[in-house]
Amino acid sequence: MSKIAERIDLGGDVLMIPGRSFIKDVELYKITRKAKVKTRHLFLFTDVLMVAPPPLPGQKYIIQGSLVIKGSQVIDLPDDTENQFFNRFHFLSYPKSLELKAPTKELKKEWMDLLSSQVQAASNYFGTGCQKVMHVYQRDAEVTNCPI
């Protein structure tokens, strides 16, 4: 855990808390609301998924968000051939959710399985109480009517 702490800047938050263990990290792509692709590094822990953009050379990863694992959902998405977005999936959590894409089908499956199993493990360990989930936005090009 201390090796991971050397790579991450939490902006004053505490990384090492009782019960938290590091599981795995990966570089995937986040698909934005405006259908742009941004590289993101994900750090999976037993209780949170931390998301960071690529660091500047010689710098630490600066965590932009920590998504709660307990009560989250992992949803497979079909390929979006119009925008050339393949190997997509949603990670629905709180306080936000992500649309992610992997460079390969194998990596997509590996991370969907890993996230799903961790969501299940967190529910078993921390209980199955109600957890709020933020649904993924609609891309600007997909909106036909104002939802408000």
XYZ file of N, CA and C in Angstrom:
444
model
N 0.830 -1.191 0.000
C 0.000 0.000 0.000
C 0.878 1.261 0.000
N 2.011 1.207 0.649
C 2.880 2.384 0.685
C 3.461 2.683 -0.699
N 3.669 1.644 -1.537
C 4.162 1.878 -2.893
C 3.123 2.624 -3.725
N 1.849 2.285 -3.535
C 0.776 2.991 -4.234
C 0.683 4.423 -3.714
N 0.816 4.613 -2.417
C 0.748 5.955 -1.825
C 1.817 6.871 -2.409
N 2.936 6.328 -2.810
C 4.014 7.119 -3.416
C 3.636 7.595 -4.824
N 2.683 6.940 -5.467
C 2.291 7.278 -6.841
C 1.069 8.198 -6.917
N 0.362 8.387 -5.790
C -0.921 9.084 -5.791
C -0.869 10.346 -4.930
N -1.475 11.426 -5.453
C -1.671 12.663 -4.695
C -3.172 12.803 -4.452
N -3.573 12.688 -3.194
C -4.995 12.761 -2.846
C -5.428 14.158 -2.434
N -4.535 15.101 -2.492
C -4.897 16.465 -2.118
C -5.272 16.599 -0.663
N -4.587 15.892 0.206
C -4.842 16.006 1.638
C -5.699 14.894 2.220
N -6.415 14.154 1.383
C -7.202 13.031 1.890
C -6.269 11.893 2.296
N -6.783 10.992 3.102
C -5.990 9.877 3.606
C -6.221 8.642 2.739
N -5.130 8.038 2.276
C -5.223 6.836 1.460
C -5.336 5.589 2.331
N -4.508 5.531 3.351
C -4.452 4.329 4.183
C -5.437 4.446 5.337
N -6.550 3.744 5.191
C -7.547 3.689 6.255
C -7.795 2.225 6.592
N -8.227 1.935 7.825
C -8.468 0.541 8.214
C -9.466 -0.145 7.286
N -9.126 -1.348 6.861
C -10.000 -2.134 5.996
C -9.795 -1.899 4.515
N -9.038 -0.865 4.139
C -8.808 -0.579 2.719
C -7.549 -1.288 2.247
N -7.681 -1.999 1.132
C -6.541 -2.662 0.505
C -6.519 -2.313 -0.969
N -5.326 -2.206 -1.516
C -5.167 -1.964 -2.942
C -5.375 -3.287 -3.681
N -6.120 -3.236 -4.800
C -6.374 -4.443 -5.579
C -5.598 -4.410 -6.895
N -5.836 -3.366 -7.710
C -5.193 -3.334 -9.027
C -5.379 -1.952 -9.640
N -4.525 -1.605 -10.601
C -4.708 -0.361 -11.342
C -4.573 -0.626 -12.836
N -5.113 0.303 -13.623
C -5.128 0.138 -15.075
C -5.313 1.504 -15.734
N -4.894 1.597 -16.976
C -5.180 2.780 -17.773
C -6.286 2.427 -18.759
N -7.411 3.157 -18.654
C -8.535 2.993 -19.568
C -8.887 4.360 -20.130
N -9.980 4.425 -20.876
C -10.407 5.683 -21.476
C -11.798 6.038 -20.990
N -11.960 7.285 -20.596
C -13.256 7.809 -20.179
C -13.881 8.487 -21.391
N -15.168 8.213 -21.632
C -15.893 8.866 -22.710
C -16.723 9.979 -22.074
N -16.500 11.196 -22.524
C -17.166 12.349 -21.922
C -18.551 12.560 -22.516
N -19.273 13.472 -21.909
C -20.620 13.822 -22.358
C -20.625 14.335 -23.787
N -19.540 14.969 -24.193
C -19.441 15.511 -25.558
C -18.766 14.530 -26.507
N -18.767 13.252 -26.136
C -18.228 12.163 -26.966
C -16.739 12.331 -27.249
N -16.017 12.836 -26.276
C -14.557 12.922 -26.361
C -13.964 11.792 -25.528
N -12.790 11.332 -25.911
C -12.127 10.249 -25.193
C -10.946 10.827 -24.421
N -10.901 10.537 -23.123
C -9.808 11.014 -22.275
C -9.168 9.835 -21.557
N -7.846 9.798 -21.565
C -7.121 8.739 -20.860
C -7.273 8.950 -19.358
N -7.571 7.868 -18.652
C -7.693 7.930 -17.198
C -7.026 6.705 -16.592
N -6.399 6.916 -15.446
C -5.795 5.815 -14.714
C -6.722 5.491 -13.545
N -7.097 4.232 -13.429
C -7.998 3.789 -12.366
C -7.214 2.999 -11.333
N -7.468 3.310 -10.062
C -6.870 2.593 -8.947
C -8.019 1.956 -8.177
N -8.087 0.627 -8.183
C -9.163 -0.088 -7.497
C -8.705 -0.516 -6.110
N -9.475 -0.098 -5.110
C -9.264 -0.501 -3.728
C -10.497 -1.277 -3.276
N -10.458 -1.836 -2.098
C -11.579 -2.632 -1.607
C -12.854 -1.814 -1.453
N -12.741 -0.502 -1.213
C -13.933 0.306 -0.958
C -14.167 1.430 -1.956
N -13.164 1.797 -2.753
C -13.313 2.898 -3.705
C -12.565 2.613 -5.004
N -13.018 3.284 -6.058
C -12.308 3.315 -7.331
C -11.853 4.751 -7.514
N -10.536 4.963 -7.536
C -9.986 6.308 -7.689
C -9.600 6.529 -9.149
N -9.887 7.741 -9.641
C -9.692 8.066 -11.047
C -8.753 9.263 -11.156
N -7.760 9.141 -12.057
C -6.786 10.221 -12.237
C -6.407 10.351 -13.711
N -6.131 11.585 -14.155
C -5.586 11.761 -15.505
C -4.114 11.365 -15.505
N -3.519 11.193 -16.686
C -2.095 10.863 -16.723
C -1.281 11.986 -16.077
N -0.265 11.645 -15.300
C 0.536 12.688 -14.643
C 1.560 13.290 -15.601
N 2.035 14.451 -15.253
C 3.170 15.031 -15.963
C 4.400 14.202 -15.625
N 5.402 14.189 -16.496
C 6.606 13.391 -16.207
C 7.202 13.739 -14.840
N 7.476 12.697 -14.058
C 8.057 12.876 -12.734
C 7.074 13.271 -11.644
N 5.804 13.402 -11.987
C 4.779 13.807 -11.014
C 3.950 12.602 -10.574
N 3.171 12.801 -9.510
C 2.253 11.772 -9.026
C 0.922 11.883 -9.778
N 0.129 10.806 -9.721
C -1.241 10.851 -10.215
C -2.055 11.717 -9.264
N -2.778 12.686 -9.792
C -3.643 13.532 -8.974
C -5.063 13.003 -9.103
N -5.585 12.498 -8.007
C -6.913 11.874 -8.015
C -7.987 12.933 -8.235
N -8.799 12.733 -9.275
C -9.904 13.649 -9.588
C -11.200 13.226 -8.915
N -11.307 11.953 -8.618
C -12.538 11.474 -8.007
C -12.371 10.106 -7.401
N -13.131 9.868 -6.332
C -13.179 8.557 -5.689
C -14.624 8.088 -5.723
N -14.850 6.968 -6.361
C -16.199 6.432 -6.514
C -16.391 5.266 -5.549
N -17.476 5.306 -4.812
C -17.788 4.273 -3.830
C -18.067 2.950 -4.541
N -17.463 1.872 -4.034
C -17.655 0.541 -4.633
C -18.976 -0.079 -4.184
N -19.259 0.013 -2.891
C -20.472 -0.617 -2.359
C -21.719 -0.042 -3.036
N -22.545 -0.914 -3.558
C -23.793 -0.501 -4.191
C -23.647 -0.050 -5.628
N -22.434 -0.053 -6.159
C -22.209 0.363 -7.541
C -22.691 -0.715 -8.505
N -22.740 -0.365 -9.776
C -23.154 -1.301 -10.813
C -22.177 -1.234 -11.978
N -21.927 -2.373 -12.584
C -21.091 -2.464 -13.776
C -21.991 -2.974 -14.898
N -22.098 -2.194 -15.980
C -23.030 -2.529 -17.046
C -22.291 -2.567 -18.384
N -22.419 -3.686 -19.066
C -21.824 -3.849 -20.392
C -22.583 -2.975 -21.389
N -21.863 -2.374 -22.321
C -22.473 -1.547 -23.356
C -22.104 -2.086 -24.728
N -23.011 -1.961 -25.692
C -22.667 -2.384 -27.057
C -21.664 -1.404 -27.664
N -20.960 -1.866 -28.671
C -20.029 -0.993 -29.379
C -20.805 0.132 -30.066
N -20.218 1.318 -30.053
C -20.794 2.487 -30.713
C -19.986 2.709 -31.990
N -20.441 2.093 -33.080
C -19.679 2.155 -34.331
C -19.694 3.554 -34.948
N -20.742 4.316 -34.686
C -20.821 5.675 -35.229
C -19.666 6.542 -34.725
N -19.368 6.435 -33.423
C -18.292 7.234 -32.828
C -16.985 6.461 -32.696
N -16.982 5.214 -33.161
C -15.790 4.355 -33.056
C -15.402 4.084 -31.597
N -16.426 3.890 -30.726
C -16.195 3.555 -29.323
C -16.474 2.065 -29.146
N -15.430 1.299 -28.976
C -15.556 -0.145 -28.807
C -15.148 -0.528 -27.384
N -15.593 -1.698 -26.943
C -15.226 -2.248 -25.625
C -15.644 -1.317 -24.495
N -16.898 -0.844 -24.552
C -17.404 0.116 -23.569
C -18.146 -0.565 -22.431
N -18.146 0.110 -21.273
C -18.983 -0.291 -20.150
C -19.205 0.907 -19.236
N -20.292 0.831 -18.457
C -20.594 1.859 -17.462
C -20.170 1.369 -16.098
N -19.666 2.292 -15.292
C -19.488 2.057 -13.862
C -20.365 3.084 -13.169
N -21.520 2.629 -12.665
C -22.484 3.510 -12.007
C -22.203 3.509 -10.517
N -21.957 4.691 -9.977
C -21.585 4.810 -8.569
C -22.075 6.138 -8.025
N -21.516 6.517 -6.894
C -21.818 7.793 -6.272
C -20.513 8.411 -5.824
N -20.215 9.649 -6.049
C -21.105 10.738 -6.437
C -21.235 10.938 -7.938
N -20.559 10.123 -8.743
C -20.725 10.224 -10.194
C -20.543 8.858 -10.807
N -20.808 8.767 -12.086
C -20.656 7.517 -12.815
C -19.800 7.765 -14.044
N -19.248 6.682 -14.582
C -18.332 6.800 -15.709
C -18.742 5.905 -16.861
N -18.532 6.400 -18.075
C -18.576 5.548 -19.252
C -17.123 5.326 -19.631
N -16.707 4.060 -19.644
C -15.309 3.717 -19.886
C -15.177 2.848 -21.114
N -13.998 2.882 -21.715
C -13.697 1.956 -22.810
C -12.293 1.428 -22.614
N -12.148 0.164 -22.953
C -10.857 -0.510 -22.835
C -10.246 -0.657 -24.221
N -8.918 -0.745 -24.304
C -8.295 -0.906 -25.619
C -8.553 -2.274 -26.253
N -8.878 -3.290 -25.433
C -9.144 -4.626 -25.964
C -10.367 -5.237 -25.292
N -10.974 -6.230 -25.956
C -12.100 -6.950 -25.356
C -11.673 -7.696 -24.098
N -10.453 -8.235 -24.137
C -9.951 -9.001 -22.990
C -9.802 -8.109 -21.751
N -9.271 -6.902 -21.954
C -9.104 -5.985 -20.822
C -10.463 -5.508 -20.316
N -11.399 -5.278 -21.237
C -12.760 -4.905 -20.832
C -13.363 -5.994 -19.957
N -13.295 -7.242 -20.392
C -13.853 -8.347 -19.626
C -13.166 -8.483 -18.272
N -11.841 -8.394 -18.269
C -11.083 -8.499 -17.013
C -11.540 -7.445 -16.010
N -11.684 -6.186 -16.464
C -12.053 -5.121 -15.537
C -13.526 -5.144 -15.174
N -14.383 -5.543 -16.073
C -15.794 -5.689 -15.710
C -15.952 -6.783 -14.658
N -15.260 -7.909 -14.856
C -15.321 -9.006 -13.873
C -14.734 -8.583 -12.536
N -13.597 -7.894 -12.582
C -12.931 -7.454 -11.354
C -13.796 -6.454 -10.588
N -14.338 -5.472 -11.286
C -15.202 -4.489 -10.626
C -16.467 -5.136 -10.079
N -17.082 -6.014 -10.865
C -18.307 -6.698 -10.411
C -18.052 -7.529 -9.170
N -16.945 -8.266 -9.169
C -16.643 -9.101 -7.995
C -16.328 -8.232 -6.786
N -15.701 -7.076 -7.001
C -15.404 -6.197 -5.869
C -16.664 -5.532 -5.330
N -17.602 -5.186 -6.215
C -18.890 -4.641 -5.776
C -19.596 -5.677 -4.899
N -19.591 -6.948 -5.338
C -20.217 -8.014 -4.558
C -19.507 -8.201 -3.217
N -18.185 -8.203 -3.239
C -17.404 -8.376 -2.003
C -17.656 -7.217 -1.040
N -17.738 -6.001 -1.559
C -17.990 -4.841 -0.701
C -19.377 -4.920 -0.082
N -20.364 -5.396 -0.853
C -21.715 -5.553 -0.311
C -21.738 -6.601 0.789
N -20.995 -7.682 0.594
C -20.927 -8.728 1.614
C -20.216 -8.234 2.873
N -19.141 -7.471 2.688
C -18.328 -7.009 3.819
C -18.968 -5.838 4.542
N -19.458 -4.850 3.778
C -19.991 -3.630 4.369
C -21.505 -3.657 4.530
N -22.163 -4.750 4.146
C -23.614 -4.834 4.243
C -24.264 -4.425 2.939
N -25.543 -4.684 2.853
C -26.254 -4.423 1.597
C -27.217 -3.264 1.723
N -26.941 -2.318 2.605
C -27.811 -1.151 2.757
C -27.951 -0.388 1.453
N -28.953 0.451 1.392
C -29.244 1.221 0.181
C -28.087 2.166 -0.146
N -27.681 2.180 -1.391
C -26.620 3.071 -1.868
C -27.144 3.849 -3.049
N -26.979 5.143 -3.015
C -27.387 6.015 -4.114
C -26.460 5.789 -5.303
N -27.023 5.758 -6.504
C -26.235 5.593 -7.731
C -26.575 6.745 -8.666
N -25.550 7.385 -9.208
C -25.740 8.461 -10.179
C -25.714 7.846 -11.573
N -26.765 8.028 -12.314
C -26.819 7.461 -13.656
C -25.987 8.283 -14.622
N -25.527 7.629 -15.660
C -24.696 8.281 -16.652
C -25.557 9.214 -17.483
N -25.016 10.348 -17.788
C -25.636 11.377 -18.608
C -25.927 10.847 -20.011
N -26.710 11.602 -20.751
C -26.858 11.366 -22.183
C -25.878 12.288 -22.888
N -25.259 11.798 -23.926
C -24.371 12.654 -24.717
C -25.201 13.756 -25.366
N -24.595 14.913 -25.540
C -25.296 16.058 -26.113
C -25.986 15.707 -27.431
N -25.320 14.959 -28.292
C -25.877 14.618 -29.606
C -27.092 13.687 -29.502
N -27.267 12.991 -28.358
C -28.369 12.051 -28.190
C -29.614 12.692 -27.602
N -29.511 13.894 -27.065
C -30.625 14.543 -26.404
C -31.568 15.156 -27.445
N -32.842 14.773 -27.340
C -33.834 15.318 -28.284
C -34.795 16.277 -27.573
N -35.042 16.070 -26.292
C -35.931 16.924 -25.517
C -35.259 17.264 -24.190
N -35.569 18.427 -23.659
C -35.054 18.823 -22.363
C -35.673 17.930 -21.296
N -34.875 17.267 -20.440
C -35.425 16.356 -19.437
C -36.030 17.070 -18.227
N -35.894 18.369 -18.163
C -36.383 19.111 -16.977
C -37.806 19.578 -17.188
